[in-house]
PDB file of C-alpha atoms in Angstrom:
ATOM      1  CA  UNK A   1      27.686 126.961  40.041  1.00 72.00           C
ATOM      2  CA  UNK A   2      27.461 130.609  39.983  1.00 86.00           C
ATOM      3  CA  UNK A   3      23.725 131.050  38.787  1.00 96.00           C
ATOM      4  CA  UNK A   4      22.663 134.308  37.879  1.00 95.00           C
ATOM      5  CA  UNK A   5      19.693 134.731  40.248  1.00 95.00           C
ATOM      6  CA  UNK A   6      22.145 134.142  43.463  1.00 94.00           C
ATOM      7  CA  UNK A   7      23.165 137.352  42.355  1.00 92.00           C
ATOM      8  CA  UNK A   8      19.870 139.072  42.352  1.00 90.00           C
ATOM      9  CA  UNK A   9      19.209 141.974  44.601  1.00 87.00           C
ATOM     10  CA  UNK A  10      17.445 141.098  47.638  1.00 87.00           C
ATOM     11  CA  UNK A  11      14.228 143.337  46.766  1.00 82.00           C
ATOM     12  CA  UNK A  12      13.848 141.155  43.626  1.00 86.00           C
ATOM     13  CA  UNK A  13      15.050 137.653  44.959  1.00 94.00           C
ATOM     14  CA  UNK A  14      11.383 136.276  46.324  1.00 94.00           C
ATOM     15  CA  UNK A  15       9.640 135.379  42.837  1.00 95.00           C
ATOM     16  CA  UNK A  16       7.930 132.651  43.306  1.00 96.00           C
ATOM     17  CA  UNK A  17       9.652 131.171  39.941  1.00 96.00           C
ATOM     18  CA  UNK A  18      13.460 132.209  40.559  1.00 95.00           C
ATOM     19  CA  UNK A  19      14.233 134.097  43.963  1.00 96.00           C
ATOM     20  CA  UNK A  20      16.225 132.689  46.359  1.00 95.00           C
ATOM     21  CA  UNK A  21      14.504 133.680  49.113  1.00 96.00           C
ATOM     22  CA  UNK A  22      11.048 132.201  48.034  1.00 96.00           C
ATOM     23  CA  UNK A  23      11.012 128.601  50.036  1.00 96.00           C
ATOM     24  CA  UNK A  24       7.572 128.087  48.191  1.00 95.00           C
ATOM     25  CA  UNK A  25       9.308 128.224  44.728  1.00 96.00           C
ATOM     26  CA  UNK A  26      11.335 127.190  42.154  1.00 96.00           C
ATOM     27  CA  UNK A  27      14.225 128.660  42.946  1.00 96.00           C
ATOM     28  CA  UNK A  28      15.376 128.379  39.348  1.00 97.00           C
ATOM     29  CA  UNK A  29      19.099 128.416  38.467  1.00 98.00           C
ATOM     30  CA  UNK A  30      20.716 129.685  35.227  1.00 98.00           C
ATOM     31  CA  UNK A  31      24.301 130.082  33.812  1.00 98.00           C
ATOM     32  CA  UNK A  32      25.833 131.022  30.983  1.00 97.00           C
ATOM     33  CA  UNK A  33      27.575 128.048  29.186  1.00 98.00           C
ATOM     34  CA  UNK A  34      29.354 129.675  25.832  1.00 97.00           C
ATOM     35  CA  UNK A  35      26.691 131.791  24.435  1.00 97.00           C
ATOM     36  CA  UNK A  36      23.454 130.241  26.010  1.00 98.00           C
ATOM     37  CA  UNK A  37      22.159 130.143  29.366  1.00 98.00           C
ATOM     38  CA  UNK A  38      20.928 127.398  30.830  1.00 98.00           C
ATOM     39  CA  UNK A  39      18.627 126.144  33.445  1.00 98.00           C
ATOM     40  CA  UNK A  40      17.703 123.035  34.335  1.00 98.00           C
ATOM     41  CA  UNK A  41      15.063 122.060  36.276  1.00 98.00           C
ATOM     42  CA  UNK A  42      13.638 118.245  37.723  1.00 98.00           C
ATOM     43  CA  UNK A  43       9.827 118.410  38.116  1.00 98.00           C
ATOM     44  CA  UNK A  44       7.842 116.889  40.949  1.00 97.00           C
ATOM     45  CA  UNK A  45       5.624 114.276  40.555  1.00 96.00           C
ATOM     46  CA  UNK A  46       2.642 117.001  41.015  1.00 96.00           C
ATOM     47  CA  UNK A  47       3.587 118.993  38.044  1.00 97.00           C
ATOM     48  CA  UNK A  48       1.664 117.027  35.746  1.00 96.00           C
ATOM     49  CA  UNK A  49      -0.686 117.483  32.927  1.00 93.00           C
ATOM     50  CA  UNK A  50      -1.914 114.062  32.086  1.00 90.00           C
ATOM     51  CA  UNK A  51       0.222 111.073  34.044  1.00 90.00           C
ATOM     52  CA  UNK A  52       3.319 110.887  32.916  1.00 94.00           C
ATOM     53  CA  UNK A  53       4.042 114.563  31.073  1.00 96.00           C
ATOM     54  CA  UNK A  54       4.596 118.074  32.203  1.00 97.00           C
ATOM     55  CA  UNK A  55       1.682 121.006  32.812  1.00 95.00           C
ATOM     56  CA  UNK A  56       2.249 122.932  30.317  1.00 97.00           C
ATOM     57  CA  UNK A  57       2.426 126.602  32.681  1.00 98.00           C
ATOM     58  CA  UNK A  58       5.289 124.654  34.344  1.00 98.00           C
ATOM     59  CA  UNK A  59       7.151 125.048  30.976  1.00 98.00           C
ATOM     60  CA  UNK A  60       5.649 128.589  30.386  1.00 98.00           C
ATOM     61  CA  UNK A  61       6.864 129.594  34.375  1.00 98.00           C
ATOM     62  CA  UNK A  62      10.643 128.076  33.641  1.00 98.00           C
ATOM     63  CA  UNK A  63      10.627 129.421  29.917  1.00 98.00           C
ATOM     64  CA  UNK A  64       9.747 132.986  31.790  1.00 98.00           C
ATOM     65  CA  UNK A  65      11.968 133.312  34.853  1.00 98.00           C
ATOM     66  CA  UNK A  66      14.997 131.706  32.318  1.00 98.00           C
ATOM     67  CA  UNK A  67      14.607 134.463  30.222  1.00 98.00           C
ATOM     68  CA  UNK A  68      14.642 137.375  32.529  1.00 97.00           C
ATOM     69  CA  UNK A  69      17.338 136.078  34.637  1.00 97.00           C
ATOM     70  CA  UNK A  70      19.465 135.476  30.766  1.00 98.00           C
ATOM     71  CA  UNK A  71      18.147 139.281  29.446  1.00 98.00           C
ATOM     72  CA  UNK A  72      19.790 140.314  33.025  1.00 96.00           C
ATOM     73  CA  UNK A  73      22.956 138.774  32.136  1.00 97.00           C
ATOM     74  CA  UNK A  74      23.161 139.733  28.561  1.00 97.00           C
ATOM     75  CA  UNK A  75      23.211 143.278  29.625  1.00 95.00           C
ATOM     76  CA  UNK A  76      25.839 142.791  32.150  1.00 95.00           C
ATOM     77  CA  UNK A  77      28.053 140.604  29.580  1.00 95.00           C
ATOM     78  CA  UNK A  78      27.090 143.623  26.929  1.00 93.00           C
ATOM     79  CA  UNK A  79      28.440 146.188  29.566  1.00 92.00           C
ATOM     80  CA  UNK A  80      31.526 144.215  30.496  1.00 94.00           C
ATOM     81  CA  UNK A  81      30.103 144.061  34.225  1.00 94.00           C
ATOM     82  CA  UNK A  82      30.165 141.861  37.069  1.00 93.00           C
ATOM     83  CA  UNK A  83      27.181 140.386  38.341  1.00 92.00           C
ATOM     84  CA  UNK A  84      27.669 141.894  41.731  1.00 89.00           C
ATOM     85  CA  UNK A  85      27.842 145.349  40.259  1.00 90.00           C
ATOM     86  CA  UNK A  86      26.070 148.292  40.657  1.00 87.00           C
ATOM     87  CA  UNK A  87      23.619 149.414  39.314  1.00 87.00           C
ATOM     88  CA  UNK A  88      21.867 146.066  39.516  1.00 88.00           C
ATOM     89  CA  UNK A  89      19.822 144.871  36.133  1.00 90.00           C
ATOM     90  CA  UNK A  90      16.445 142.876  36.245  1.00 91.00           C
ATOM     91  CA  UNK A  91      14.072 142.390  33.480  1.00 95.00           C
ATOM     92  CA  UNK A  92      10.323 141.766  33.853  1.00 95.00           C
ATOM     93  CA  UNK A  93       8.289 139.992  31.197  1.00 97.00           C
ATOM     94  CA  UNK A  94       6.803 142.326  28.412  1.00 97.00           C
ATOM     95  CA  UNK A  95       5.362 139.345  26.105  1.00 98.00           C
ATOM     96  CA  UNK A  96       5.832 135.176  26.729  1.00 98.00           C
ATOM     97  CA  UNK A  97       5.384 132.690  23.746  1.00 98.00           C
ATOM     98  CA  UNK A  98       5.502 128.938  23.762  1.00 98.00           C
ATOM     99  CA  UNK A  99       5.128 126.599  21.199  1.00 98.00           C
ATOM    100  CA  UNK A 100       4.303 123.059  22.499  1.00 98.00           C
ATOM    101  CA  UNK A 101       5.793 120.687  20.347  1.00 97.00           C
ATOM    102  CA  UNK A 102       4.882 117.483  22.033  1.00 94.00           C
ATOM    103  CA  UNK A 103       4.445 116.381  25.402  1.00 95.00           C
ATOM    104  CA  UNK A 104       7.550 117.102  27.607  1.00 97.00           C
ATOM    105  CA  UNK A 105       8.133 113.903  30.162  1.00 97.00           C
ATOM    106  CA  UNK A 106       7.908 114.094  33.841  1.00 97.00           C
ATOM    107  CA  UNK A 107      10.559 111.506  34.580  1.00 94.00           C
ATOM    108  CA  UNK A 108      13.238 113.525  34.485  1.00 94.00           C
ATOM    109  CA  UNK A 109      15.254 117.188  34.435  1.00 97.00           C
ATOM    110  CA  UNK A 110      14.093 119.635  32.001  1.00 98.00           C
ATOM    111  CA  UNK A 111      16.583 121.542  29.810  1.00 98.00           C
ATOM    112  CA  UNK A 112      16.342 124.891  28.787  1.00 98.00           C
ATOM    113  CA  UNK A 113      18.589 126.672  26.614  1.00 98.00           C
ATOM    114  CA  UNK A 114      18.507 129.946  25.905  1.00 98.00           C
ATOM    115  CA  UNK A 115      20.018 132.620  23.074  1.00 98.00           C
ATOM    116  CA  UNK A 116      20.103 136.128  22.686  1.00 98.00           C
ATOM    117  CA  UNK A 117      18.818 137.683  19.504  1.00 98.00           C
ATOM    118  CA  UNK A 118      17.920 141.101  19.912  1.00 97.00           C
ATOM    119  CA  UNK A 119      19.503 143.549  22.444  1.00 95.00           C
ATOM    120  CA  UNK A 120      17.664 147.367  22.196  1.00 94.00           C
ATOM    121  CA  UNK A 121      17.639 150.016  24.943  1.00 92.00           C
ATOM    122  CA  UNK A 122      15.914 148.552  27.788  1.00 95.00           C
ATOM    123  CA  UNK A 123      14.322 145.551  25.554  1.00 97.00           C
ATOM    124  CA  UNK A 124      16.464 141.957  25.234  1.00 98.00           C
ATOM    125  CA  UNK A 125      14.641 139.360  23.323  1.00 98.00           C
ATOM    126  CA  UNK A 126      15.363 135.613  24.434  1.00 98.00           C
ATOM    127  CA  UNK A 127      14.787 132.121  22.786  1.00 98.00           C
ATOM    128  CA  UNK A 128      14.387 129.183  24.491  1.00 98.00           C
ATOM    129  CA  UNK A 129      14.883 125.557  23.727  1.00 98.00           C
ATOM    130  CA  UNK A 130      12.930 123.313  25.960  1.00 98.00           C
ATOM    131  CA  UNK A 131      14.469 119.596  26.266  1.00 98.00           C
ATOM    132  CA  UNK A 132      13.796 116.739  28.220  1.00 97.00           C
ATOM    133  CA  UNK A 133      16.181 113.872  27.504  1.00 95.00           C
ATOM    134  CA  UNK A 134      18.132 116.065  24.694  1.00 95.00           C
ATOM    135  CA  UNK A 135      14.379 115.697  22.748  1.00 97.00           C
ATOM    136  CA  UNK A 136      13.119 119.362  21.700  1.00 98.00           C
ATOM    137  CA  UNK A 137       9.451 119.803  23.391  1.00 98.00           C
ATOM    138  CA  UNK A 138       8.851 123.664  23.239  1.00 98.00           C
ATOM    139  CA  UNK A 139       9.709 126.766  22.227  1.00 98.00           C
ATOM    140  CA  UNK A 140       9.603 130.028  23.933  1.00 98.00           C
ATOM    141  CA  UNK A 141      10.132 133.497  23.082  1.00 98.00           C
ATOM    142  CA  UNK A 142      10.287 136.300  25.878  1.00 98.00           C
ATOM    143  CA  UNK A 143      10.383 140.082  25.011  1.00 98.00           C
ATOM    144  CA  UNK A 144      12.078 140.773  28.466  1.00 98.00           C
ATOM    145  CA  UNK A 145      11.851 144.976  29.614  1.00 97.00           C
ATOM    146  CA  UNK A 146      14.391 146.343  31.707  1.00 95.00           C
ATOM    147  CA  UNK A 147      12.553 146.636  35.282  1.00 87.00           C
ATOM    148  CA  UNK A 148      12.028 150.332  37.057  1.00 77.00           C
ATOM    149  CA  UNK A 149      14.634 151.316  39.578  1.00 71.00           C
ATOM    150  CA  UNK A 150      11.143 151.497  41.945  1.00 67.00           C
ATOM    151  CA  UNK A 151       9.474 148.404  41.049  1.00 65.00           C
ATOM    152  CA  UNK A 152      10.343 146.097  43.891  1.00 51.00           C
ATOM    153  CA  UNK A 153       9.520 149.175  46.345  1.00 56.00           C
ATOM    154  CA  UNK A 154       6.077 150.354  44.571  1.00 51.00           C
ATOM    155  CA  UNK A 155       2.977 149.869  46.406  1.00 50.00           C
ATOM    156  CA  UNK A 156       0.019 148.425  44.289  1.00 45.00           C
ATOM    157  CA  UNK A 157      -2.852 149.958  42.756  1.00 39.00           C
TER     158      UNK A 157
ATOM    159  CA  UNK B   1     -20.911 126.253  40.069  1.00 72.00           C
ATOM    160  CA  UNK B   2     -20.855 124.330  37.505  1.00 86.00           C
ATOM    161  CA  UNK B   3     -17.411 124.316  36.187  1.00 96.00           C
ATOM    162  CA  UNK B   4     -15.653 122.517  32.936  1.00 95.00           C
ATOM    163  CA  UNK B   5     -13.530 121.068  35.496  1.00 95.00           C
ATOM    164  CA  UNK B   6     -15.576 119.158  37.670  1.00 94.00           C
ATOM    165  CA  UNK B   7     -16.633 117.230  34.441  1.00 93.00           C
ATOM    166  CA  UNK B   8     -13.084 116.051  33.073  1.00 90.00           C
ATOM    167  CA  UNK B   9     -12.844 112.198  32.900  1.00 87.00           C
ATOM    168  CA  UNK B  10     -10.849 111.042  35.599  1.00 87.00           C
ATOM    169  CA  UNK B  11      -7.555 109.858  32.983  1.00 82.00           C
ATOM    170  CA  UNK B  12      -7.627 114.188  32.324  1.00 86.00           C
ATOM    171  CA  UNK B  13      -8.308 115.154  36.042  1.00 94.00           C
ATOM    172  CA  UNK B  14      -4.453 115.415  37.416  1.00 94.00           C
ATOM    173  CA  UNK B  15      -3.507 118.341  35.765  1.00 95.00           C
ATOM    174  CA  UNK B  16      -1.598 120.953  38.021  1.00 96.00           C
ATOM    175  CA  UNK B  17      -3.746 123.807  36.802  1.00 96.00           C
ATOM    176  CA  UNK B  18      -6.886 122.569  36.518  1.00 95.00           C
ATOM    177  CA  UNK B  19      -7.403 118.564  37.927  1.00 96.00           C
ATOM    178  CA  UNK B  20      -9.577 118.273  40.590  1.00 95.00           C
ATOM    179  CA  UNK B  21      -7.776 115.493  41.828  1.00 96.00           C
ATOM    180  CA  UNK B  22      -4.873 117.475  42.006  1.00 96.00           C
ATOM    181  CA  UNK B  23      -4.204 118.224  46.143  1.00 96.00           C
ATOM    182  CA  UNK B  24      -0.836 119.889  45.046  1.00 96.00           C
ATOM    183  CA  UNK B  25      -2.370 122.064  41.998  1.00 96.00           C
ATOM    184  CA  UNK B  26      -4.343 125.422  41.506  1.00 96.00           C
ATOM    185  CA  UNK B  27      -7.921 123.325  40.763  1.00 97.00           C
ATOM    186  CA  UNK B  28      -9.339 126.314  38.605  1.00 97.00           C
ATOM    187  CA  UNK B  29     -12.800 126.532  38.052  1.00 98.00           C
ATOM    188  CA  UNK B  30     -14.286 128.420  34.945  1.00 98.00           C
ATOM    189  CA  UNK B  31     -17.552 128.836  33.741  1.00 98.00           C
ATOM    190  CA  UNK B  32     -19.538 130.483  31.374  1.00 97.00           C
ATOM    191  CA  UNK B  33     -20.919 134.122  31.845  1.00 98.00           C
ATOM    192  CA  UNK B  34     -22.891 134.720  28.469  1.00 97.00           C
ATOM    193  CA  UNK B  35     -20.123 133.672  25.461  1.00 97.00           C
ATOM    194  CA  UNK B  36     -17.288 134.457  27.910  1.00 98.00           C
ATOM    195  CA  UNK B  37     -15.537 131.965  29.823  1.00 98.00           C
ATOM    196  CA  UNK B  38     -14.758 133.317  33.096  1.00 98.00           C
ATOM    197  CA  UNK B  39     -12.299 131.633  35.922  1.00 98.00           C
ATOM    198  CA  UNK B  40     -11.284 133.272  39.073  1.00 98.00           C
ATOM    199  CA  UNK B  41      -8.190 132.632  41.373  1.00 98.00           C
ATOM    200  CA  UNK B  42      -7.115 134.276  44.205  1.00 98.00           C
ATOM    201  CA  UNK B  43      -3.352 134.038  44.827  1.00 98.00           C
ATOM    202  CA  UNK B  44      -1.055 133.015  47.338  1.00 97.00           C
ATOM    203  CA  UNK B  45       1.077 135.303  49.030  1.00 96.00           C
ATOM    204  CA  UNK B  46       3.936 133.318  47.739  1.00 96.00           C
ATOM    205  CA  UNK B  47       2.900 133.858  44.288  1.00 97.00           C
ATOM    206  CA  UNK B  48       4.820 136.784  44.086  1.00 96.00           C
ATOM    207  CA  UNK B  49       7.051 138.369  41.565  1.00 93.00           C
ATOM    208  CA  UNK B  50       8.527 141.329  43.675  1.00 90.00           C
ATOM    209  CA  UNK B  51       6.425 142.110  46.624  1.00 90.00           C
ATOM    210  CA  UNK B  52       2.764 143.135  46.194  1.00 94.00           C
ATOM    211  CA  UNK B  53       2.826 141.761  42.516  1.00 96.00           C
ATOM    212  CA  UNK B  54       1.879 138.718  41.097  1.00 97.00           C
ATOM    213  CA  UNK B  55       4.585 136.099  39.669  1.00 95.00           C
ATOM    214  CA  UNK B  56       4.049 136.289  35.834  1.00 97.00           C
ATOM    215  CA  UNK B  57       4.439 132.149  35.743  1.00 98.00           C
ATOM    216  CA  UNK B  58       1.215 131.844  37.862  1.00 98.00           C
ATOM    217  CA  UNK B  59      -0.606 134.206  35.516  1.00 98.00           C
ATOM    218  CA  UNK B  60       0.494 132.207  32.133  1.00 98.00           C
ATOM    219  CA  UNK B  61      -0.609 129.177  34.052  1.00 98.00           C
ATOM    220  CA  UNK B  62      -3.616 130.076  34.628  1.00 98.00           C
ATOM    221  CA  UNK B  63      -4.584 131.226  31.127  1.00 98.00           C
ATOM    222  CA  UNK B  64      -3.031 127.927  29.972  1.00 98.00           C
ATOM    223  CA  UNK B  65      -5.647 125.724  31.662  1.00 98.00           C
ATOM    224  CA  UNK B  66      -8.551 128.640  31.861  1.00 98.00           C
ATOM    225  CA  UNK B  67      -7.893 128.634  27.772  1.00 98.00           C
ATOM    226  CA  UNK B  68      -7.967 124.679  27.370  1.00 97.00           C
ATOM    227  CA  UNK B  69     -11.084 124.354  29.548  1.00 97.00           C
ATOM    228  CA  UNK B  70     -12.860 127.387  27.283  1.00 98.00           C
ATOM    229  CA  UNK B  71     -12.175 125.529  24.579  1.00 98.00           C
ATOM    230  CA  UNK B  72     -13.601 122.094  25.125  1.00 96.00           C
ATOM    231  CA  UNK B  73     -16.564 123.750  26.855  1.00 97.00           C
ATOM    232  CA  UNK B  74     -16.565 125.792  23.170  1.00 97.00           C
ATOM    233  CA  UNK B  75     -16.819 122.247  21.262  1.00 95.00           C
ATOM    234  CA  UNK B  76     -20.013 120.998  23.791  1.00 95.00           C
ATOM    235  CA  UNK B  77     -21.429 124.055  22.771  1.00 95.00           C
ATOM    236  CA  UNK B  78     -21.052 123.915  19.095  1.00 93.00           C
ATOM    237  CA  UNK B  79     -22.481 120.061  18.770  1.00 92.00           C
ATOM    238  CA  UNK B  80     -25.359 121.087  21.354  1.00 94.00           C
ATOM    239  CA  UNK B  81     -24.201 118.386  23.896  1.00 94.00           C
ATOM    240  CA  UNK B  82     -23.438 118.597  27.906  1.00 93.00           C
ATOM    241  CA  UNK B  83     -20.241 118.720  29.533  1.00 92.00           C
ATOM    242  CA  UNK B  84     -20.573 114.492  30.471  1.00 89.00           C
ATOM    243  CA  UNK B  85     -21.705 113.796  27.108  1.00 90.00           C
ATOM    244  CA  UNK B  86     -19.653 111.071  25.164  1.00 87.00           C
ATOM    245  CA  UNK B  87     -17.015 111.121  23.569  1.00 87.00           C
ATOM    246  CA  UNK B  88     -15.548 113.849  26.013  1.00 88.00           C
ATOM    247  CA  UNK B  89     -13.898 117.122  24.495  1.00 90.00           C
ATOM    248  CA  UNK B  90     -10.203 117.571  25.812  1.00 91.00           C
ATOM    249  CA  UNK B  91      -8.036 120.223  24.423  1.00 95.00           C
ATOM    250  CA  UNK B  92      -3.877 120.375  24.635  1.00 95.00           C
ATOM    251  CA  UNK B  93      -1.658 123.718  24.125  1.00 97.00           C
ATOM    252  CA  UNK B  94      -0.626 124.374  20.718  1.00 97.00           C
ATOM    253  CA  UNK B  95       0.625 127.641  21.547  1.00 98.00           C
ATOM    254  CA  UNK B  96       0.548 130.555  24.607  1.00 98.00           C
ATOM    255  CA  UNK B  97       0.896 133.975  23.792  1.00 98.00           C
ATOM    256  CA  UNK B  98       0.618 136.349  27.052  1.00 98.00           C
ATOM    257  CA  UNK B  99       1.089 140.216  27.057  1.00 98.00           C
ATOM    258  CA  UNK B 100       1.464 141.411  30.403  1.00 98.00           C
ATOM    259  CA  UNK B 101      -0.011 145.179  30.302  1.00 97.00           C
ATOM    260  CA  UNK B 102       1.053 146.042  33.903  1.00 94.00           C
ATOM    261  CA  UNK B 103       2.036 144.735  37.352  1.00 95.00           C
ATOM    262  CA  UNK B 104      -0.706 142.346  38.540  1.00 97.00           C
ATOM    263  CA  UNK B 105      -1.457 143.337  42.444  1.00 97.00           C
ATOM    264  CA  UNK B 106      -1.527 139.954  44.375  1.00 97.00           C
ATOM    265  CA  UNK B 107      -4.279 141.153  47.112  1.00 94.00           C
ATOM    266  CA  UNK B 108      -7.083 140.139  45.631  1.00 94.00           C
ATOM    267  CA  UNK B 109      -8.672 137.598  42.961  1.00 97.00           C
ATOM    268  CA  UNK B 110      -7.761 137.504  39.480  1.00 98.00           C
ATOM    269  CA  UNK B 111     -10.220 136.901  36.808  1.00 98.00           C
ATOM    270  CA  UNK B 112      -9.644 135.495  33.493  1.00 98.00           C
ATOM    271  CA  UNK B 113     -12.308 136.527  30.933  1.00 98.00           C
ATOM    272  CA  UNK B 114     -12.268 134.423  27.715  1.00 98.00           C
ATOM    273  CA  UNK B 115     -13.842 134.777  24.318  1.00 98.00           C
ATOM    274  CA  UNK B 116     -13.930 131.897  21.704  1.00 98.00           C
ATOM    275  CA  UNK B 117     -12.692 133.558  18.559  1.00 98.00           C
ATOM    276  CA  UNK B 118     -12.040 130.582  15.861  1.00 97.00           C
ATOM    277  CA  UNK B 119     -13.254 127.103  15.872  1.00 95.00           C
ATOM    278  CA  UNK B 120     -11.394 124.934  13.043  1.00 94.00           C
ATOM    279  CA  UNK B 121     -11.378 121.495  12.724  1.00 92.00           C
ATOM    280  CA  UNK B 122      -9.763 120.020  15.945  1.00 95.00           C
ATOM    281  CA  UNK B 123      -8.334 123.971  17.182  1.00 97.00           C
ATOM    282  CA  UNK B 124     -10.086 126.329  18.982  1.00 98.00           C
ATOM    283  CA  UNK B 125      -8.362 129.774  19.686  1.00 98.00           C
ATOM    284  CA  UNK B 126      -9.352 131.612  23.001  1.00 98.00           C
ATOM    285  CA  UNK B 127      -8.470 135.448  24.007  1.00 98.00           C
ATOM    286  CA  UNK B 128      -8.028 136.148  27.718  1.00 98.00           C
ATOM    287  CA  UNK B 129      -7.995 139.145  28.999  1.00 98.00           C
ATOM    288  CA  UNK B 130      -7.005 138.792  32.620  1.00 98.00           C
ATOM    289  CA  UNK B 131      -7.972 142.003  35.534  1.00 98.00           C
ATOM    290  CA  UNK B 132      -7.324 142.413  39.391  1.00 97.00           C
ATOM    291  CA  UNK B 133      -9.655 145.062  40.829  1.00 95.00           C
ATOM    292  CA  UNK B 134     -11.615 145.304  37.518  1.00 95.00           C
ATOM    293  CA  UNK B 135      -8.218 146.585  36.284  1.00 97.00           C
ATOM    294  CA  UNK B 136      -6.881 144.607  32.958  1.00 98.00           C
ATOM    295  CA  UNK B 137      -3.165 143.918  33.778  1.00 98.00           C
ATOM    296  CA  UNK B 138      -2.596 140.803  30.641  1.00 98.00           C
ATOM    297  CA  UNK B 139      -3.854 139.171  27.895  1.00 98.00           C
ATOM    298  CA  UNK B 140      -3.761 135.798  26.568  1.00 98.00           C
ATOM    299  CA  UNK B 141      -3.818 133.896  23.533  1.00 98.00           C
ATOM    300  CA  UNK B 142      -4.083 130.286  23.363  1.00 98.00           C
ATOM    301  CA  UNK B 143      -4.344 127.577  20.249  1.00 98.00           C
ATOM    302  CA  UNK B 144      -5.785 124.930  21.726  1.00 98.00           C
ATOM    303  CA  UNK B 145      -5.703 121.822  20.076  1.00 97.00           C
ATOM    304  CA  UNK B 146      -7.801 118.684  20.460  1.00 95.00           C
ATOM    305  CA  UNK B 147      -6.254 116.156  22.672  1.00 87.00           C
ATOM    306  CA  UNK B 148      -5.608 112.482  20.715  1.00 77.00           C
ATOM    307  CA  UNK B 149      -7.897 109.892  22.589  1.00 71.00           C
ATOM    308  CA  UNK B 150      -4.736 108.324  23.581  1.00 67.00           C
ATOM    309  CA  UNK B 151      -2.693 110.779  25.499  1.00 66.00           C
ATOM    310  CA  UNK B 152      -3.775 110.346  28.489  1.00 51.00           C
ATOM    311  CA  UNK B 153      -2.834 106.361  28.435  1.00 55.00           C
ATOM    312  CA  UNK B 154       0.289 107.277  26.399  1.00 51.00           C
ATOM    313  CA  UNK B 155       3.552 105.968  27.764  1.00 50.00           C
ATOM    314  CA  UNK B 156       6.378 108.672  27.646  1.00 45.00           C
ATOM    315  CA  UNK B 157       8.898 108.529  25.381  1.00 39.00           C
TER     316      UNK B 157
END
């Protein structure tokens, strides 16, 4: 599998949600498969809301991460580049939505499938499916903002 | 303190964010200050988005559960009745809406500062404005929707 976020810079590979280098994390993985990107992801027992179902900013985390990690790869696909290449693109979050539909269940990988509708100068938009057993449980939307070349090295305050 | 959190009925207690019976989870505590709701959570180091910065995830998380605890502790309020009163007030994510304003510095506690701005029926919306050093770096909107009295005993599927 040749996930996106393997291909992060090393300066941005330690979020706590998709870095690589983050053994604390969820170490999210997502690929392109046609037009969407994908990530799946199996909970642990822990992430639960009530017994049986997923927290809710377990879905909101995924739903986030996914979508930077897809606006990343939209703008290499829309520039015809590599991964690997240089200059390297990552996205932070400028808005998150999520509609919860109905409880998503623990027992189980989660799905998420994501589409690009909007690409704009630094913006991508992304929206996500969220399935668990190929049943729709949320909805996200991500306005995703190209990050500053200095981000990863600004101190701050 | 007394927190919404400490008086959850055991069946709602598990949650990552917020159950106090939780070892794995964040176990946020929020209280009132006046008609804000106010939770505070300092961060692990791990939380991190790049380095120095807060992981966006942990910051939707956290108005998730901050939101969904303001807004049972919004319907005690409105019938005049305490926190262990009967029946108890549990609240589920319709929807999460989070702008995030700037990076969130990750050396320090966050606080969460909500205001109750439309009770209807069984949905109670809650703005969070979230700030690190007295410094507002996100805001939050949250539907939160009354729970069903059976979804905590509700098998998935």
């Amino acid at each position: 599998m040749d996930a996106f976020q393997d291909h992060y810079p090393e300066n941005v590979a330690h979020c706590y949600g998709c870095g690589r280098l983050n053994d604390h994390g969820h170490q999210i993985k997502t690929v392109w498969e046609g037009d969407e990107t994908v990530t799946r992801f199996t909970p642990e027992p822990y992430h639960t809301s009530v017994p049986g179902f997923v927290y809710g900013g377990l879905i909101a985390s995924l739903i986030d991460c996914h979508s930077t990690g897809s606006a990343a790869a939209a703008m290499y696909r829309a520039e015809g580049r590599d991964l690997d290449s240089l200059p390297p693109f990552r996205f932070v979050t400028g808005s998150l939505h999520v509609d919860f539909l109905k409880p998503t269940p623990i027992d189980g990988p989660i799905e998420l499938r994501g589409r690009i509708t909007e690409v704009k100068g630094r913006k991508v938009v992304v929206e996500t499916a969220v399935l668990a057993a190929g049943v729709l449980t949320a909805r996200g939307n991500v306005v995703a903002i190209q990050m500053p070349e200095d981000f990863g090295t600004a101190k701050p305050g």
